[in-house]
Coordinates of C-alpha atoms in Angstrom, one line a residue:
M1 CA 6.9 -11.6 -33.0
N2 CA 5.2 -15.0 -32.1
N3 CA 6.6 -15.3 -28.5
K4 CA 3.0 -14.6 -27.4
V5 CA 1.9 -18.3 -28.5
Y6 CA 5.1 -19.9 -27.4
D7 CA 4.9 -18.4 -23.9
M8 CA 1.0 -19.5 -23.7
S9 CA 0.7 -22.5 -21.3
F10 CA 0.1 -26.0 -22.7
A11 CA -2.2 -26.9 -20.4
K12 CA -4.4 -23.8 -21.9
V13 CA -3.6 -24.7 -25.5
Y14 CA -4.1 -28.5 -25.6
P15 CA -7.7 -28.5 -24.5
L16 CA -8.7 -26.3 -27.7
L17 CA -7.2 -28.4 -29.9
I18 CA -9.4 -31.2 -28.2
N19 CA -12.5 -28.7 -28.5
K20 CA -11.8 -28.4 -31.8
A21 CA -12.1 -31.8 -32.3
K22 CA -14.8 -33.0 -30.3
R23 CA -17.1 -30.4 -32.1
K24 CA -16.6 -32.2 -34.9
G25 CA -17.4 -35.6 -33.4
H26 CA -13.9 -36.9 -32.5
D27 CA -12.7 -37.3 -29.1
Q28 CA -9.4 -36.6 -27.1
D29 CA -7.6 -40.0 -27.8
E30 CA -7.6 -39.0 -31.5
V31 CA -5.8 -35.7 -30.3
D32 CA -3.4 -37.7 -28.5
M33 CA -2.6 -40.0 -31.2
I34 CA -2.0 -37.4 -33.4
T35 CA 0.2 -35.2 -30.9
S36 CA 2.1 -38.6 -29.8
W37 CA 2.6 -39.2 -33.4
L38 CA 3.9 -35.6 -34.2
T39 CA 6.0 -35.3 -31.0
G40 CA 7.2 -38.7 -29.8
Y41 CA 5.6 -37.8 -26.4
T42 CA 3.7 -41.0 -24.8
Q43 CA 0.2 -40.6 -23.5
Q44 CA 1.7 -40.7 -20.3
Q45 CA 3.9 -37.9 -20.9
I46 CA 1.1 -35.8 -22.4
N47 CA -1.1 -36.3 -19.4
E48 CA 1.8 -35.3 -17.2
L49 CA 2.7 -32.1 -19.2
L50 CA -0.8 -31.1 -18.8
D51 CA -0.5 -31.0 -14.8
S52 CA 2.9 -28.9 -15.4
E53 CA 3.7 -25.4 -16.0
I54 CA 5.4 -26.4 -19.4
T55 CA 4.9 -23.5 -22.1
Y56 CA 3.6 -24.4 -25.7
G57 CA 6.9 -23.5 -27.3
D58 CA 8.5 -25.9 -24.7
F59 CA 6.3 -28.5 -25.1
F60 CA 7.8 -28.7 -29.0
L61 CA 11.4 -27.7 -28.2
Q62 CA 11.1 -30.6 -25.8
A63 CA 9.9 -33.1 -27.7
P64 CA 11.4 -36.5 -27.3
D65 CA 11.0 -37.8 -30.9
L66 CA 9.8 -35.3 -33.7
N67 CA 8.3 -37.4 -36.4
P68 CA 10.6 -37.3 -39.7
N69 CA 7.1 -37.6 -41.7
R70 CA 5.9 -34.2 -40.1
K71 CA 7.7 -32.8 -43.6
L72 CA 5.1 -34.4 -45.5
I73 CA 2.2 -32.4 -43.9
K74 CA 1.5 -29.4 -46.4
G75 CA -1.5 -27.0 -46.6
V76 CA -2.6 -23.7 -45.5
V77 CA -3.4 -22.6 -41.4
C78 CA -4.3 -19.5 -40.2
G79 CA -3.8 -18.2 -44.0
V80 CA 0.0 -19.3 -44.1
R81 CA 1.2 -22.3 -45.9
I82 CA 3.2 -24.4 -43.8
E83 CA 5.8 -25.4 -46.1
D84 CA 6.5 -21.7 -46.5
I85 CA 6.8 -20.7 -42.3
E86 CA 10.3 -20.1 -41.8
E87 CA 10.7 -20.0 -38.1
P88 CA 11.1 -23.7 -37.2
L89 CA 9.2 -23.5 -33.8
M90 CA 6.4 -22.1 -35.2
Q91 CA 6.2 -24.6 -38.3
E92 CA 6.0 -27.3 -35.7
I93 CA 3.1 -25.8 -33.9
R94 CA 1.4 -25.2 -37.2
Y95 CA 2.2 -29.1 -38.1
L96 CA -0.1 -30.0 -35.1
D97 CA -2.5 -27.3 -36.1
K98 CA -3.0 -28.6 -39.6
L99 CA -3.6 -32.3 -38.2
I100 CA -5.8 -31.4 -36.0
D101 CA -7.6 -29.5 -38.6
E102 CA -7.6 -32.7 -40.9
L103 CA -9.1 -34.5 -38.0
A104 CA -11.8 -32.1 -37.6
K105 CA -12.6 -32.0 -41.4
G106 CA -13.1 -36.0 -41.4
K107 CA -9.9 -37.3 -43.0
K108 CA -9.0 -41.1 -42.4
M109 CA -6.3 -41.3 -39.4
D110 CA -4.0 -43.4 -41.5
K111 CA -3.5 -40.1 -43.9
I112 CA -3.3 -38.0 -41.2
L113 CA -0.4 -40.0 -39.9
R114 CA 0.9 -39.9 -43.2
Q115 CA 0.8 -44.0 -43.6
E116 CA -0.8 -44.4 -46.7
K117 CA 1.2 -46.8 -48.9

């Protein structure tokens, strides 16, 4: 199953997302903004969690306010269509992956955050 991903340390996974964005000319502030939008964590909470032992799975399970607009996120990550993922926790994880992919591909932040009018 996917327990390996769930049990990974948030402090080990998050820098990988940041590095992916940086390789394409983006920065940690943008990754943090996307993460806050998706999960409801504040910047301070993200920083505190990076210094904690929280797992990647628990990071999502304990998210204070999952954004209802995350259901608008569609597409393929790791060869799997996000909207077809049946396991709720894996779907949450893949939402963040997809948003970071969009950032890395140069999509504008208002579109990434599903704010187009």
